Coordinates of C-alpha atoms in Angstrom, one line a residue:
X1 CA -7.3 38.7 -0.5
X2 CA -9.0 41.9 -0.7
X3 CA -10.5 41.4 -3.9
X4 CA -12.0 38.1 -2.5
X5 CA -13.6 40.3 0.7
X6 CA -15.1 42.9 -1.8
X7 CA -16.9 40.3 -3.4
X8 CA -17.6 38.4 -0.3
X9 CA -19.6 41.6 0.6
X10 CA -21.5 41.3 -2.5
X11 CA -22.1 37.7 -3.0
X12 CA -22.1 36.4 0.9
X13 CA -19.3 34.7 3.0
X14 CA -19.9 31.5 1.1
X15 CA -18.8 31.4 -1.9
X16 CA -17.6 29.2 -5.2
X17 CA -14.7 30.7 -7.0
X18 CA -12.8 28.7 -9.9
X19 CA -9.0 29.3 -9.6
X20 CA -8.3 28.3 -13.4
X21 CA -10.2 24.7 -13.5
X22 CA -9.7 24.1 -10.2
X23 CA -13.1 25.0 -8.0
X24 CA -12.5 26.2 -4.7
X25 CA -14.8 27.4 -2.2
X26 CA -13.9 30.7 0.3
X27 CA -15.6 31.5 3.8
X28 CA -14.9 34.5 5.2
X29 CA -16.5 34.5 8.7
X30 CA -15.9 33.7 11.8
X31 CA -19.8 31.4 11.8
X32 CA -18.8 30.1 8.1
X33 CA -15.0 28.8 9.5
X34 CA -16.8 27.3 12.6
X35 CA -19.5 25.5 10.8
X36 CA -16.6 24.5 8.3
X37 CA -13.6 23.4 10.7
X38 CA -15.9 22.4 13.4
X39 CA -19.4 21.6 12.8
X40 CA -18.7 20.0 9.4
X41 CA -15.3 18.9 9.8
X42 CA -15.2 15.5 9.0
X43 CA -16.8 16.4 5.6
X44 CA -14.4 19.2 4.9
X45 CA -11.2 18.0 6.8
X46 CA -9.5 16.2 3.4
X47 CA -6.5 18.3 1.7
X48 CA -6.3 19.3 -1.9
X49 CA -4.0 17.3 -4.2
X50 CA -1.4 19.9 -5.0
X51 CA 1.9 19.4 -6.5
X52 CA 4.6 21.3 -4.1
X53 CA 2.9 19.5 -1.1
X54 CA 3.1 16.1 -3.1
X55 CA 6.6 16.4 -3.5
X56 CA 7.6 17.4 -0.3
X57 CA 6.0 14.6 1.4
X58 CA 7.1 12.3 -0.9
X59 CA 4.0 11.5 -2.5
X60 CA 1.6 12.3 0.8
X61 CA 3.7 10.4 3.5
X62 CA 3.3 12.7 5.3
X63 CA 0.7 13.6 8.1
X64 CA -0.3 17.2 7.6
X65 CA -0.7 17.4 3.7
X66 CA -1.9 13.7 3.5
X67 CA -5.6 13.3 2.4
X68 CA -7.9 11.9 4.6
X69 CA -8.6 8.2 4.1
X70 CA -8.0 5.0 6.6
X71 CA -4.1 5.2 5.8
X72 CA -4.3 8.7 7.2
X73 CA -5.9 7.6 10.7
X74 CA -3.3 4.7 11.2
X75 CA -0.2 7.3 10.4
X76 CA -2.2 9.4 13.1
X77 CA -2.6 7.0 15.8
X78 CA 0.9 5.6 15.5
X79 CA 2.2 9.1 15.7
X80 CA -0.1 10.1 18.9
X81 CA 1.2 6.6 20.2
X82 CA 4.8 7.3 19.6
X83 CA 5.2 11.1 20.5
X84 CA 2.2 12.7 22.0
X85 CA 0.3 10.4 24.7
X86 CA 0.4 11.3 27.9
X87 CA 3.3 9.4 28.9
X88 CA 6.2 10.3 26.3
X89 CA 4.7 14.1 27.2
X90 CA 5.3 13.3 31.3
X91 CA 8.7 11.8 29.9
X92 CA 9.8 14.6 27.8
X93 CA 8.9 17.6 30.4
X94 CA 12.7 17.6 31.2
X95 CA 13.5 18.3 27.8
X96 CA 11.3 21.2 27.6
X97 CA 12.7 22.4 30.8
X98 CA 16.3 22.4 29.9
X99 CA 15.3 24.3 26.3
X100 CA 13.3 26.9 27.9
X101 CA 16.0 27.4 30.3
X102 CA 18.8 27.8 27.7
X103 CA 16.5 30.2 25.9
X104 CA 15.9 32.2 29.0
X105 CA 19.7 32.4 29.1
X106 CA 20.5 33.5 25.6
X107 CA 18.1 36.3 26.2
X108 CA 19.5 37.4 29.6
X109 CA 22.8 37.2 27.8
X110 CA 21.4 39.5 24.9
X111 CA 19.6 41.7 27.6
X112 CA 23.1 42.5 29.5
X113 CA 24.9 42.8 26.2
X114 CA 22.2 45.4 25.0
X115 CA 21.7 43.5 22.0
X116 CA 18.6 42.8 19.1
X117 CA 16.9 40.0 19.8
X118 CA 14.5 38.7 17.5
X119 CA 11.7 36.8 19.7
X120 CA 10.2 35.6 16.2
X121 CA 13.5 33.3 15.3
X122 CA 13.8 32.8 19.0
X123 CA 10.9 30.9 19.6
X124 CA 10.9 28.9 16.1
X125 CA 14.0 27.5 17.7
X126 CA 13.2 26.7 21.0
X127 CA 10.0 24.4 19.6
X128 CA 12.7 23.1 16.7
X129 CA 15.3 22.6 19.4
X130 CA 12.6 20.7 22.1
X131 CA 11.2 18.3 19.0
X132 CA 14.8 17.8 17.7
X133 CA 16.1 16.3 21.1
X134 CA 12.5 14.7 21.8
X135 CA 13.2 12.8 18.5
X136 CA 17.2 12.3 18.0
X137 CA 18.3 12.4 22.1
X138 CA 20.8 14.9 21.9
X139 CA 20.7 18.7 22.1
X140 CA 20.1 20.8 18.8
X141 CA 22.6 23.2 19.6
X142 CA 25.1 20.6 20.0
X143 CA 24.5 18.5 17.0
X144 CA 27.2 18.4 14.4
X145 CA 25.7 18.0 11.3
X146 CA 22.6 20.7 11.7
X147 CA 23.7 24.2 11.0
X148 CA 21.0 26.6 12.6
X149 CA 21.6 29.2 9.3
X150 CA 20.7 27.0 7.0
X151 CA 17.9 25.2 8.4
X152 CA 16.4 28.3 8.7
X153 CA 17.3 29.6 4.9
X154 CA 15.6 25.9 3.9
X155 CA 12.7 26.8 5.9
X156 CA 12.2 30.3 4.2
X157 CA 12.5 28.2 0.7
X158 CA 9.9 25.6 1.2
X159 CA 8.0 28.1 2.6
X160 CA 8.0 29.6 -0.4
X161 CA 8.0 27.4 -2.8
X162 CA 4.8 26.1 -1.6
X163 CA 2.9 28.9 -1.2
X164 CA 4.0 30.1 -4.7
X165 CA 1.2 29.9 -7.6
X166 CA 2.1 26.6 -9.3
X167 CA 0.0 26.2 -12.6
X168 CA 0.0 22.7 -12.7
X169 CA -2.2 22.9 -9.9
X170 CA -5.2 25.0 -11.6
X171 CA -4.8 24.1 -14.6
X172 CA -3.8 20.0 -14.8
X173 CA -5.5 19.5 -18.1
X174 CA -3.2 18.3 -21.3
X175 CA 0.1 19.0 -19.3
X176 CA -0.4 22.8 -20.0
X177 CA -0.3 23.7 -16.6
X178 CA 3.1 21.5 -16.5
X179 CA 4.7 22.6 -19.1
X180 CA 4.5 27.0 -17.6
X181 CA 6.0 25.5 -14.2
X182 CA 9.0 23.9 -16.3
X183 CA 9.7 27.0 -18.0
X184 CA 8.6 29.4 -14.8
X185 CA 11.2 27.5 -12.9
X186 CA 8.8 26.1 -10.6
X187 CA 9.6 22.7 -11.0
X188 CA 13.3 23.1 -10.5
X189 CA 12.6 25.6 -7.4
X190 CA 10.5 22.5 -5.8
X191 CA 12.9 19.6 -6.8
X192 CA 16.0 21.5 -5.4
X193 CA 14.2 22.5 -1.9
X194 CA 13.2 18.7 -1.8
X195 CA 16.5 17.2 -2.3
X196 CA 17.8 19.6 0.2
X197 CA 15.1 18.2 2.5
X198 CA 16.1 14.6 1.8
X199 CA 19.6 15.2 2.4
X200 CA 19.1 16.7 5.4
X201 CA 16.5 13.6 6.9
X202 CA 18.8 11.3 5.5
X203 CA 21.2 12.2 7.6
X204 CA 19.5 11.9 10.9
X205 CA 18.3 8.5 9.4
X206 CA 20.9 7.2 9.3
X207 CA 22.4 8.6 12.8
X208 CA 19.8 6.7 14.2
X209 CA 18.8 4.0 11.6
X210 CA 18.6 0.9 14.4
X211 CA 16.3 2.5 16.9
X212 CA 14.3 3.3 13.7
X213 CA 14.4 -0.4 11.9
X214 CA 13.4 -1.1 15.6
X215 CA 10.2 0.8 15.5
X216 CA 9.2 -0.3 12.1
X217 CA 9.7 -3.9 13.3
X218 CA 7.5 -3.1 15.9
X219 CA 4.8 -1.3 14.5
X220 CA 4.4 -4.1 11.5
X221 CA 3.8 -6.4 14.2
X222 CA 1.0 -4.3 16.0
X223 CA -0.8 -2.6 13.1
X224 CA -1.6 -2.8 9.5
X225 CA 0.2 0.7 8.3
X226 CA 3.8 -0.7 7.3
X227 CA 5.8 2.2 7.7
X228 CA 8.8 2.6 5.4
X229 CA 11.9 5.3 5.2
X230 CA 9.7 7.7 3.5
X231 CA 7.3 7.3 6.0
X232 CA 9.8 8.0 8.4
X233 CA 10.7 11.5 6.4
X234 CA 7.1 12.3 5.9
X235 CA 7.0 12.9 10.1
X236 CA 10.4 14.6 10.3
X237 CA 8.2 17.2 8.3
X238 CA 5.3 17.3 11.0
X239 CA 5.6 21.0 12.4
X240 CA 7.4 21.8 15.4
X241 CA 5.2 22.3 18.3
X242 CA 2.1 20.5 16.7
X243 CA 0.1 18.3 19.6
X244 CA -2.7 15.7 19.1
X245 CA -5.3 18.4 19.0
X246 CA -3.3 20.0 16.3
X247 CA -3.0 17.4 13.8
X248 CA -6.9 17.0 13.3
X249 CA -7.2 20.7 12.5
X250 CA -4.0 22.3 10.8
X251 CA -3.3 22.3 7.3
X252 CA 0.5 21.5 8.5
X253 CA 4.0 23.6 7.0
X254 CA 6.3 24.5 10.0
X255 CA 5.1 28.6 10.1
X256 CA 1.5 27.8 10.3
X257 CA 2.5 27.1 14.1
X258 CA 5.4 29.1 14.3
X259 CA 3.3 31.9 13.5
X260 CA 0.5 30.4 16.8
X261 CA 3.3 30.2 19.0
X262 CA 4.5 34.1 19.3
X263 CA 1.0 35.3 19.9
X264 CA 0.4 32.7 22.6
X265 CA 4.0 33.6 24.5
X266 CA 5.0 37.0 23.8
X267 CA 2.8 38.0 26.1
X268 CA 4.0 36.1 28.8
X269 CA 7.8 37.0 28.2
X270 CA 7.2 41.0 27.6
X271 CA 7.5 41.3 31.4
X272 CA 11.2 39.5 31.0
X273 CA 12.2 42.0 27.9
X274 CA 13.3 44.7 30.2
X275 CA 14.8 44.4 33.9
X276 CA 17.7 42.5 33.9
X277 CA 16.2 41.3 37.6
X278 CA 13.8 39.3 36.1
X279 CA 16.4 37.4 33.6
X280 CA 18.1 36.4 36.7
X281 CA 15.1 35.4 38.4

C-alpha cells in the first residue's frame, strides 16, 4: 500500500497499474473514491471475477461478490423484500432488543468480575447473533449445532483465504497461474474453508428446509429469479449487519462491516466501560 501512495504522488490519484495480466485501476482520494463509488457508480459498481470469491459463493450466488447484471438486481430485490423492508425491520426490533440486552449483560457481568472484554468479538457477535435469530427463529447462544469458537476460527480462515494473493487470478493465461496455486496450497486452503462453509449452511438448511421450499415456491411464482439451495447458501454468506443501503455499495466478506460497526458504537458504549452504575442502569 505504501509503494502504491509514493507513486500516487508522482503519477496522480488515478492511476492504471497491471497486477501480473490483470489491469486494475487505484484511486487514492477522497474526490477520486466519490466520483468512483458515487458519481460514477453504476459504471464502476461490477466486481472482479476472482477465484476465492467464486468458490465461496458457489459460482457467484451470492449477493456481495456477484457481478452486476439483471440476475444481480432480482437476488437484490428479493432479498430487500424478504429481510430488509420496512416491515420485517418494525417486526424484528424485538430481536434486536433482546440481543443488545444480553450483550449489555455479559458485559456488566465481565465489568463486576473485573474481567477482559474484547468489544471487537463482542460486537461481531451481537450483529451474528441478531441476523442468526432474524433468519433461523431461535436464539444463537442457544442453538445446538453452532459452536461460537469455531465460527469464529472459520471466519478468520475465509478471511484469509480470500484476501491471500491467488495466482490464478493475475495470471489466468495457459493454466500457469493454476498450476502455482495447486502447488502453493491455495487451492486446497480454498476448497477446505468452502466445504467447511457448506457443512455448516447445510445444516441450518436442513433445520429449516420446509419454510425454505416454502419461499422458493413462492418466489417462482412472483418473479423470474428461480432461487435454488445454492442460492439459498449464497445469502447465508451476506454480512452480518449489512442493510439495503449497504448492499449497493460494499464489496461484501463479513469484516468489511464488522470492522464499520466498532467505530460507529464504541463510542457510544465507552461511557458504559467503567461505572458499574451504568451497567445496571
Amino acid at each position: 500500500m505504501r509503494s502504491l501512495q509514493r507513486l500516487a504522488e508522482r503519477t496522480g490519484h488515478v492511476m492504471l497499474v497491471h497486477l501480473g495480466l490483470s489491469p486494475v485501476t487505484v484511486v487514492s482520494s477522497k474526490e477520486a473514491a466519490e466520483e468512483v463509488l458515487r458519481t460514477h457508480d453504476l459504471d464502476c459498481c461490477t466486481r472482479p471475477n476472482l477465484a476465492g470469491p467464486r468458490l465461496i459463493s458457489r459460482g457467484y450466488k451470492d449477493i456481495g461478490f456477484t457481478q452486476y447484471s439483471e440476475e444481480w438486481k432480482e437476488r437484490r430485490k428479493f432479498l430487500v423484500r424478504e429481510l430488509f423492508s420496512l416491515k420485517k425491520v418494525q417486526s424484528s426490533r424485538y430481536i434486536r432488543e433482546e440481543e443488545c440486552n444480553f450483550m449489555a449483560k455479559k458485559l456488566f457481568e465481565s465489568a463486576v468480575d473485573r474481567s477482559t472484554v474484547d468489544l471487537s468479538k463482542t460486537l461481531y457477535w451481537l450483529t451474528a447473533s441478531i441476523f442468526f435469530k432474524l433468519a433461523f427463529g431461535h436464539s444463537f447462544h442457544e442453538s445446538k449445532f453452532v459452536d461460537q469458537e469455531k465460527i469464529d476460527e472459520l471466519v478468520f480462515e475465509a478471511e484469509t483465504a480470500l484476501a491471500s494473493f491467488t495466482c490464478s487470478d493475475f495470471f489466468p493465461v495457459a493454466g500457469v497461474g493454476w498450476l502455482v496455486d495447486l502447488l502453493s496450497g491455495q487451492h486446497k486452503r480454498l476448497k477446505n474453508v468452502f466445504f467447511k462453509l457448506d457443512a455448516m449452511f447445510q445444516h441450518m438448511i436442513d433445520d429449516h428446509l420446509i419454510s425454505m421450499l416454502d419461499v422458493i415456491h413462492i418466489q417462482e411464482k412472483d418473479d423470474s429469479l428461480k432461487l435454488t439451495v445454492d442460492h439459498m447458501k449464497g445469502v447465508l454468506t451476506l454480512p452480518d449487519g449489512m442493510t439495503e443501503r449497504d448492499i449497493d455499495i460494499e464489496e461484501a466478506g463479513t469484516l468489511t462491516v464488522v470492522k464499520k460497526v466498532p467505530l460507529k458504537l464504541v463510542p457510544v458504549l465507552s461511557s458504559l466501560v467503567t461505572p458499574n452504575s451504568s451497567f445496571r442502569k
